[in-house]
Short mmCIF file of C-alpha atoms and ligand atoms in Angstrom, two decimals:
data_model
loop_
_atom_site.label_atom_id
_atom_site.label_comp_id
_atom_site.label_asym_id
_atom_site.label_seq_id
_atom_site.Cartn_x
_atom_site.Cartn_y
_atom_site.Cartn_z
CA MET A 1 110.69 48.97 56.57
CA GLN A 2 112.61 45.84 55.84
CA LEU A 3 116.35 45.54 56.05
CA PRO A 4 117.49 46.34 52.45
CA ASP A 5 118.98 43.43 50.52
CA LYS A 6 121.86 45.56 49.51
CA GLY A 7 123.39 48.26 51.65
CA ARG A 8 123.03 51.89 50.52
CA ASP A 9 125.79 54.46 50.07
CA TRP A 10 126.35 57.04 52.76
CA ASP A 11 125.73 60.09 50.51
CA SER A 12 122.19 59.01 49.82
CA LEU A 13 121.65 57.97 53.46
CA ARG A 14 122.94 61.33 54.73
CA ALA A 15 120.52 63.16 52.39
CA ASP A 16 117.75 60.86 53.59
CA LEU A 17 118.46 61.64 57.24
CA VAL A 18 118.34 65.38 56.54
CA GLU A 19 115.09 65.00 54.64
CA ARG A 20 113.54 62.92 57.42
CA GLY A 21 114.15 65.74 59.89
CA SER A 22 112.50 68.36 57.72
CA LYS A 23 109.16 68.15 59.40
CA ASP A 24 110.56 68.04 62.93
CA ALA A 25 110.14 70.96 65.37
CA LYS A 26 112.50 73.75 64.27
CA TRP A 27 114.73 73.83 67.29
CA ARG A 28 117.66 75.38 65.38
CA ASP A 29 115.38 78.36 64.66
CA GLY A 30 114.60 78.75 68.37
CA LYS A 31 111.05 77.34 67.87
CA THR A 32 111.20 74.80 70.71
CA ALA A 33 111.46 75.48 74.42
CA VAL A 34 111.50 71.86 75.58
CA TYR A 35 113.66 68.82 74.74
CA VAL A 36 116.65 70.71 73.29
CA PHE A 37 119.15 73.02 74.97
CA ASN A 38 120.80 75.26 72.45
CA ALA A 39 123.97 76.92 73.73
CA GLY A 40 125.25 77.86 70.29
CA GLU A 41 127.46 76.47 67.54
CA ASP A 42 130.70 76.37 69.51
CA VAL A 43 129.25 74.15 72.25
CA ALA A 44 127.52 71.93 69.66
CA THR A 45 130.91 71.39 67.92
CA ILE A 46 132.55 70.41 71.21
CA GLN A 47 129.70 68.02 72.01
CA LYS A 48 130.05 66.33 68.64
CA GLU A 49 133.80 66.09 68.52
CA ALA A 50 134.22 65.04 72.14
CA TYR A 51 131.43 62.47 71.77
CA THR A 52 132.88 60.88 68.66
CA ALA A 53 136.37 60.77 70.24
CA TYR A 54 135.06 58.14 72.71
CA MET A 55 131.98 56.89 70.85
CA SER A 56 133.15 53.28 70.69
CA GLU A 57 134.64 53.07 74.17
CA ASN A 58 132.52 51.60 76.92
CA GLY A 59 132.10 53.01 80.43
CA LEU A 60 131.31 49.45 81.59
CA GLY A 61 135.03 48.74 81.49
CA PRO A 62 136.93 51.13 83.75
CA ALA A 63 139.96 48.86 83.76
CA ALA A 64 140.10 48.82 79.97
CA PHE A 65 139.35 52.53 79.70
CA PRO A 66 140.93 54.34 82.65
CA SER A 67 140.48 57.47 80.52
CA LEU A 68 136.69 57.24 80.89
CA ALA A 69 136.87 56.23 84.56
CA GLN A 70 138.98 59.33 85.25
CA MET A 71 136.70 61.62 83.22
CA GLU A 72 133.67 60.34 85.14
CA LYS A 73 135.52 61.02 88.42
CA ASP A 74 136.39 64.50 87.21
CA VAL A 75 132.74 65.18 86.29
CA ILE A 76 131.49 63.97 89.66
CA SER A 77 134.16 65.99 91.42
CA MET A 78 133.18 69.15 89.46
CA ALA A 79 129.52 68.46 90.26
CA LEU A 80 130.16 68.09 93.98
CA GLY A 81 132.30 71.20 93.93
CA LEU A 82 129.35 73.21 92.57
CA LEU A 83 126.76 71.62 94.87
CA HIS A 84 128.53 71.89 98.21
CA GLY A 85 129.34 68.18 98.36
CA PRO A 86 131.11 67.60 101.73
CA LYS A 87 134.34 65.65 102.07
CA GLY A 88 133.62 62.00 101.23
CA ALA A 89 130.63 62.82 99.01
CA THR A 90 130.52 60.75 95.79
CA GLY A 91 128.35 59.76 92.91
CA ALA A 92 128.12 58.39 89.40
CA MET A 93 127.15 59.42 85.87
CA THR A 94 123.94 57.97 84.50
CA SER A 95 122.06 58.08 81.23
CA GLY A 96 119.64 60.79 82.34
CA GLY A 97 117.38 62.21 85.05
CA THR A 98 115.07 59.25 85.13
CA ASP A 99 118.06 56.93 85.58
CA SER A 100 119.54 59.16 88.37
CA ILE A 101 116.22 59.31 90.20
CA THR A 102 115.68 55.54 89.86
CA MET A 103 119.14 54.84 91.25
CA ALA A 104 118.60 57.28 94.15
CA ILE A 105 115.38 55.51 95.11
CA LYS A 106 117.00 52.09 94.81
CA THR A 107 119.85 53.26 97.00
CA ALA A 108 117.54 54.77 99.61
CA ARG A 109 115.39 51.65 99.67
CA ASP A 110 118.34 49.33 100.14
CA PHE A 111 119.80 51.68 102.80
CA ALA A 112 116.44 51.58 104.65
CA ARG A 113 116.26 47.78 104.43
CA ALA A 114 119.85 47.46 105.67
CA SER A 115 118.87 49.67 108.64
CA GLY A 116 115.89 47.41 109.42
CA LYS A 117 113.33 49.95 108.15
CA ALA A 118 110.56 49.54 105.57
CA GLN A 119 110.76 45.74 105.54
CA ASP A 120 107.23 45.60 104.11
CA LYS A 121 106.09 48.19 101.61
CA ALA A 122 108.29 51.23 101.40
CA ASN A 123 106.92 54.66 100.43
CA VAL A 124 108.28 57.92 99.07
CA VAL A 125 106.71 61.28 99.88
CA LEU A 126 106.68 63.82 97.05
CA PRO A 127 105.29 67.26 96.38
CA GLN A 128 102.63 67.15 93.62
CA SER A 129 105.00 69.06 91.34
CA ALA A 130 107.80 66.45 91.50
CA HIS A 131 108.77 64.78 88.23
CA LEU A 132 106.90 61.67 87.13
CA ALA A 133 110.24 59.83 86.99
CA PHE A 134 109.72 59.17 90.71
CA ASP A 135 106.46 57.35 90.00
CA LYS A 136 108.12 55.41 87.22
CA ALA A 137 110.99 54.36 89.51
CA CYS A 138 108.64 53.50 92.36
CA HIS A 139 106.49 51.47 89.97
CA LEU A 140 109.52 49.47 88.93
CA MET A 141 110.60 48.87 92.50
CA ASP A 142 107.15 48.32 94.02
CA VAL A 143 107.46 51.34 96.27
CA ASP A 144 104.33 53.42 97.11
CA VAL A 145 104.19 57.04 96.11
CA ARG A 146 102.49 59.66 98.27
CA ARG A 147 102.02 62.85 96.32
CA ILE A 148 101.17 65.83 98.52
CA ALA A 149 99.34 68.94 97.34
CA LEU A 150 101.40 72.11 97.07
CA LYS A 151 100.97 75.19 99.29
CA THR A 152 97.86 77.14 98.36
CA ASP A 153 99.49 80.60 98.70
CA GLY A 154 100.36 80.96 95.00
CA SER A 155 104.03 80.13 95.58
CA TYR A 156 103.80 76.72 93.92
CA GLU A 157 106.17 75.38 96.59
CA ALA A 158 106.06 72.08 98.38
CA ASP A 159 103.89 72.07 101.53
CA VAL A 160 106.53 70.84 104.01
CA ALA A 161 104.16 70.49 106.99
CA ALA A 162 101.73 68.34 104.95
CA MET A 163 104.64 66.26 103.60
CA GLU A 164 106.01 65.68 107.09
CA GLU A 165 102.54 64.64 108.19
CA ALA A 166 102.38 62.04 105.40
CA CYS A 167 105.61 60.29 106.45
CA ASP A 168 105.61 57.13 108.53
CA ALA A 169 107.96 54.33 109.58
CA ASP A 170 107.99 52.98 105.99
CA THR A 171 108.99 56.24 104.38
CA ILE A 172 112.34 55.76 102.68
CA MET A 173 112.66 59.21 101.09
CA ILE A 174 111.18 62.67 100.96
CA VAL A 175 111.80 64.81 97.88
CA GLY A 176 112.16 68.47 97.01
CA SER A 177 112.82 69.85 93.53
CA ALA A 178 115.30 72.61 92.62
CA PRO A 179 113.38 73.58 90.60
CA ASN A 180 110.34 71.50 89.75
CA PHE A 181 109.61 71.09 86.02
CA PRO A 182 105.93 72.13 85.80
CA HIS A 183 106.33 75.58 87.43
CA GLY A 184 110.08 76.13 87.52
CA ILE A 185 109.93 76.86 91.27
CA ILE A 186 112.52 75.79 93.87
CA ASP A 187 110.95 74.03 96.83
CA PRO A 188 111.83 75.18 100.38
CA ILE A 189 114.69 72.70 100.65
CA ALA A 190 115.99 74.11 103.94
CA GLU A 191 112.56 73.54 105.56
CA LEU A 192 112.42 70.03 104.08
CA GLY A 193 115.85 69.55 105.57
CA GLU A 194 114.53 70.43 109.00
CA ALA A 195 111.64 67.99 108.59
CA ALA A 196 114.10 65.30 107.46
CA GLU A 197 116.17 66.03 110.57
CA ARG A 198 113.14 65.72 112.90
CA LYS A 199 112.01 62.45 111.39
CA GLY A 200 115.40 60.94 110.50
CA LEU A 201 114.50 60.77 106.81
CA TRP A 202 116.49 60.52 103.59
CA LEU A 203 116.00 63.82 101.71
CA HIS A 204 116.60 63.73 97.96
CA VAL A 205 116.85 66.97 95.97
CA ASP A 206 115.82 66.64 92.36
CA ALA A 207 118.03 69.22 90.73
CA CYS A 208 117.80 67.55 87.31
CA VAL A 209 116.99 70.81 85.58
CA GLY A 210 118.55 73.23 88.08
CA GLY A 211 121.70 71.51 89.34
CA TYR A 212 123.93 73.04 86.70
CA PHE A 213 122.06 76.31 86.58
CA ALA A 214 121.30 77.48 90.12
CA PRO A 215 124.97 77.68 91.30
CA PHE A 216 125.80 80.03 88.40
CA ALA A 217 122.59 82.08 88.83
CA ARG A 218 123.69 82.59 92.41
CA MET A 219 127.19 83.68 91.30
CA ASN A 220 125.42 86.13 88.99
CA GLY A 221 123.70 87.69 91.99
CA VAL A 222 120.33 85.89 91.88
CA ALA A 223 118.98 85.23 95.39
CA VAL A 224 118.91 81.42 95.05
CA PRO A 225 118.00 79.88 98.42
CA PRO A 226 120.08 77.00 99.77
CA PHE A 227 119.07 73.84 97.87
CA ASP A 228 122.01 71.44 97.75
CA PHE A 229 124.37 69.51 100.13
CA GLU A 230 124.85 72.81 101.96
CA ILE A 231 121.74 71.62 103.82
CA PRO A 232 123.09 68.88 106.11
CA THR A 233 120.18 66.40 105.72
CA VAL A 234 120.33 66.33 101.94
CA HIS A 235 121.31 62.69 101.36
CA SER A 236 121.28 62.54 97.59
CA MET A 237 120.79 64.72 94.48
CA SER A 238 120.03 64.24 90.82
CA ALA A 239 121.42 66.75 88.32
CA ASP A 240 121.32 66.43 84.55
CA LEU A 241 124.29 67.40 82.46
CA HIS A 242 122.28 67.03 79.28
CA LYS A 243 120.05 69.92 80.33
CA TYR A 244 121.63 73.13 81.55
CA GLY A 245 125.04 71.47 81.72
CA TYR A 246 124.83 71.73 77.88
CA ALA A 247 126.34 68.23 77.52
CA ALA A 248 125.38 65.81 74.78
CA LYS A 249 122.30 63.71 75.56
CA GLY A 250 122.68 60.63 77.79
CA ALA A 251 124.45 62.37 80.65
CA SER A 252 123.23 62.99 84.20
CA THR A 253 124.71 62.72 87.68
CA VAL A 254 123.44 61.04 90.84
CA LEU A 255 125.27 62.27 93.95
CA PHE A 256 125.40 61.06 97.57
CA ARG A 257 126.51 62.77 100.74
CA SER A 258 128.77 59.89 101.71
CA ASP A 259 130.34 56.72 100.40
CA ALA A 260 128.40 54.75 103.08
CA LEU A 261 125.14 55.81 101.35
CA TYR A 262 126.59 55.33 97.85
CA GLN A 263 127.56 51.76 98.67
CA HIS A 264 123.90 50.73 98.49
CA MET A 265 123.83 51.59 94.77
CA PRO A 266 126.26 49.39 92.80
CA PHE A 267 125.31 45.87 91.72
CA ASP A 268 128.13 43.42 92.26
CA PHE A 269 127.48 39.89 91.04
CA ALA A 270 129.53 36.76 90.52
CA CYS A 271 127.05 33.82 90.61
CA TRP A 272 126.65 33.11 86.89
CA SER A 273 128.69 31.43 84.13
CA GLY A 274 130.39 34.64 83.15
CA ALA A 275 133.04 36.75 84.82
CA PRO A 276 132.04 38.69 87.96
CA MET A 277 130.81 42.16 87.09
CA MET A 278 130.16 45.31 89.07
CA THR A 279 127.93 48.02 87.61
CA PRO A 280 127.30 51.28 89.51
CA THR A 281 123.99 52.23 87.81
CA LEU A 282 121.16 50.67 85.88
CA ALA A 283 123.12 50.39 82.61
CA GLY A 284 125.51 47.68 81.61
CA THR A 285 127.22 49.18 78.58
CA ARG A 286 127.65 52.90 79.09
CA PRO A 287 128.37 55.13 76.07
CA GLY A 288 131.87 56.51 76.39
CA GLY A 289 130.86 59.52 74.30
CA ALA A 290 128.29 60.73 76.80
CA ILE A 291 131.07 60.83 79.45
CA SER A 292 133.72 62.46 77.27
CA ALA A 293 131.30 65.02 75.82
CA ALA A 294 130.17 66.11 79.31
CA TRP A 295 133.75 66.31 80.54
CA ALA A 296 134.80 68.38 77.53
CA VAL A 297 131.83 70.77 77.61
CA MET A 298 132.31 71.44 81.34
CA ASN A 299 135.98 72.17 80.85
CA TYR A 300 135.30 74.24 77.72
CA LEU A 301 132.75 76.44 79.45
CA GLY A 302 134.21 76.66 82.92
CA VAL A 303 132.65 78.88 85.59
CA ASP A 304 132.77 81.98 83.45
CA GLY A 305 131.19 80.29 80.43
CA TYR A 306 128.30 78.90 82.50
CA CYS A 307 127.82 82.25 84.26
CA ARG A 308 127.55 83.97 80.91
CA LEU A 309 125.11 81.44 79.43
CA GLN A 310 122.91 81.16 82.51
CA GLY A 311 122.93 84.97 82.77
CA GLU A 312 121.62 85.19 79.19
CA VAL A 313 118.87 82.67 80.03
CA CYS A 314 117.80 84.59 83.12
CA ALA A 315 117.71 87.85 81.09
CA THR A 316 115.56 86.13 78.46
CA ARG A 317 113.23 84.83 81.17
CA GLU A 318 112.84 88.36 82.51
CA ARG A 319 111.93 89.55 79.02
CA VAL A 320 109.36 86.76 78.80
CA GLU A 321 107.88 87.69 82.20
CA ALA A 322 107.59 91.33 81.18
CA GLY A 323 106.20 90.53 77.75
CA VAL A 324 103.57 88.02 78.82
CA SER A 325 102.47 90.15 81.77
CA LYS A 326 101.66 92.91 79.29
CA LEU A 327 99.41 90.44 77.47
CA GLY A 328 97.50 89.75 80.72
CA PHE A 329 99.19 86.47 81.68
CA LYS A 330 99.97 85.65 85.29
CA ILE A 331 103.42 84.11 86.04
CA LEU A 332 103.16 81.02 88.30
CA GLY A 333 105.12 81.78 91.47
CA LYS A 334 108.50 83.51 91.33
CA PRO A 335 110.82 81.64 89.01
CA LEU A 336 114.56 82.27 89.41
CA LEU A 337 116.15 80.06 86.79
CA GLY A 338 115.45 79.08 83.17
CA LEU A 339 111.88 77.78 83.41
CA VAL A 340 108.74 79.91 83.45
CA ALA A 341 105.04 79.03 83.28
CA PHE A 342 102.18 81.47 82.88
CA HIS A 343 98.40 81.23 82.68
CA HIS A 344 95.76 83.60 81.40
CA PRO A 345 92.85 84.55 83.59
CA ASP A 346 90.51 85.15 80.62
CA HIS A 347 91.52 82.62 77.97
CA HIS A 348 92.23 78.93 78.19
CA ALA A 349 95.99 78.36 77.99
CA PHE A 350 95.60 75.30 75.76
CA ALA A 351 93.68 77.29 73.16
CA ILE A 352 96.56 79.75 73.09
CA TYR A 353 98.94 76.80 73.00
CA GLY A 354 97.14 75.45 69.98
CA GLU A 355 97.49 78.79 68.21
CA MET A 356 101.18 78.95 69.04
CA TYR A 357 101.63 75.37 67.79
CA ARG A 358 99.99 76.42 64.50
CA ARG A 359 102.60 79.17 64.27
CA GLY A 360 105.42 76.65 64.58
CA TRP A 361 106.22 76.90 68.30
CA PHE A 362 106.76 73.65 70.16
CA THR A 363 106.82 74.10 73.90
CA SER A 364 105.64 72.24 76.96
CA ALA A 365 102.51 72.97 78.90
CA THR A 366 101.57 72.80 82.55
CA VAL A 367 98.26 71.27 83.62
CA GLU A 368 97.91 72.48 87.24
CA PRO A 369 96.90 75.20 86.46
CA PRO A 370 96.58 75.19 82.65
CA SER A 371 99.56 77.22 81.54
CA LEU A 372 102.07 77.76 78.83
CA HIS A 373 105.56 76.62 79.81
CA LEU A 374 109.00 77.56 78.55
CA MET A 375 112.37 75.97 79.30
CA LEU A 376 114.74 78.58 77.88
CA SER A 377 118.10 78.17 76.23
CA PRO A 378 120.84 80.78 75.71
CA LYS A 379 119.96 80.86 72.03
CA HIS A 380 116.39 82.00 72.79
CA SER A 381 117.62 85.56 73.35
CA GLU A 382 117.56 85.89 69.57
CA PHE A 383 114.04 84.54 69.13
CA ILE A 384 112.02 85.70 72.13
CA ASP A 385 110.69 88.83 70.51
CA ASP A 386 109.24 86.72 67.72
CA TYR A 387 107.70 84.41 70.30
CA LEU A 388 106.12 87.36 72.14
CA GLU A 389 104.76 88.78 68.88
CA ASP A 390 103.18 85.49 67.94
CA LEU A 391 101.86 85.11 71.46
CA ALA A 392 100.13 88.50 71.23
CA ASP A 393 98.67 87.42 67.93
CA SER A 394 97.52 84.09 69.32
CA VAL A 395 95.83 85.72 72.32
CA CYS A 396 93.94 87.99 69.87
CA THR A 397 92.85 84.99 67.84
CA VAL A 398 91.68 83.13 70.84
CA ALA A 399 89.93 86.19 72.22
CA ALA A 400 88.12 86.53 68.91
CA GLY A 401 86.74 83.06 69.42
CA GLU A 402 88.66 81.52 66.56
CA GLY A 403 90.74 79.46 69.00
CA ALA A 404 87.94 77.20 70.22
CA LYS A 405 88.64 74.60 67.62
CA ALA A 406 92.40 74.75 68.25
CA ALA A 407 91.77 74.09 71.95
CA GLU A 408 90.03 70.80 71.16
CA LYS A 409 92.88 69.76 68.93
CA ALA A 410 95.74 71.12 71.03
CA GLU A 411 98.15 68.26 71.58
CA VAL A 412 99.45 68.89 75.07
CA ARG A 413 100.70 65.39 75.72
CA TYR A 414 104.04 66.05 74.17
CA SER A 415 105.58 62.64 74.02
C1 PLP B 501 114.07 66.46 83.05
C2 PLP B 501 113.74 66.20 84.48
C3 PLP B 501 113.77 64.92 84.99
C4 PLP B 501 113.99 63.66 84.11
O1 PLP B 501 115.15 63.75 83.37
P1 PLP B 501 115.35 62.88 82.01
O2 PLP B 501 116.74 63.18 81.64
O3 PLP B 501 114.33 63.39 81.01
O4 PLP B 501 115.10 61.43 82.33
C5 PLP B 501 113.56 64.76 86.33
N1 PLP B 501 113.30 65.84 87.11
C6 PLP B 501 113.22 67.08 86.67
C7 PLP B 501 112.95 68.23 87.57
C8 PLP B 501 113.43 67.33 85.30
O5 PLP B 501 113.35 68.54 84.83
#
């Protein structure tokens, strides 16, 4: 496309935009279980209106926009309130989970350097199920990644003893997920906390997908084990508002146990021709709308709103577990939150995935072991019976051998 010589009118552009989306995954019809979190029309309206109210304002300028600075403070304070942040804990909003994780690693690295550790090549010790954002961040910062195999007991949890074994004097961080993305399982964070204590290590909890879910699941009576700042050696956490916080996209939080740790994050610079500038995270310009939308959605839902929504998601997950078990699938581990993965002992999961894709379903997949994967939204309660019906159908097709071709074609790299 070339920039048109003459601008077009908005009516035709609007129609064009709608048309362009017509072949996209049908998330509004509940057909996706990845990428989009659908909490219903009312939340979508708040996201939109609150976003546009501050769409032009810039989080880079807290002095010009004290409104945004205060909303960010409020969001961080609400986050720390949910995640047992102790007195003095602090943090910042970022553009997403990858950004939060990158900043946590940067902060841990600079903290280690300031303490005289890891002067050569730093490393981070991860369970195999940790998000690839850690590898991306470490690649950017020239930090080694040590991925450690999970426990072999079918729990899909981090193997804490093996992780502890893998740490050395250059280890700047160990990581647990709450939960991990591939299996939806919460790592034994308390045990990781003990290992961190023994070795004097920085423990980061990646609660990108669980940080704004697990506290409410617990309030609803789910036996969620301790996973946050309640564990005294948790130094930092990442928690995404644009996932189960139901905020507009471009909103995550990175949190630190103390201001002394946090102080290794901001970039404060004066040696150039321009005015001195201090930026807390990777971004320069920060979209004001992402901050105002997160603030508004959190205040709109409140504890009771989140408890209701996350309760609906957990109930849907239980229906999925019962439904897929009847079809012979095995659930990976014991998921407690909104993610569930399941494999089939007799049929290849990716053949079934291919059949489901043909039927219009766009979900994620897990590779170790090959499994179907769902990240559920409140809205899925209306669609899950259709999903299970199509799944039964797909298993039949695959069992009849018709799925072999689909398996070859199944597109499981989903971005
Ligand atoms: C989504 C996710 C991330 C990355 O978040 P983005 O917002 O996609 O950058 C990191 N960790 C976990 C566990 C996640 O689910």
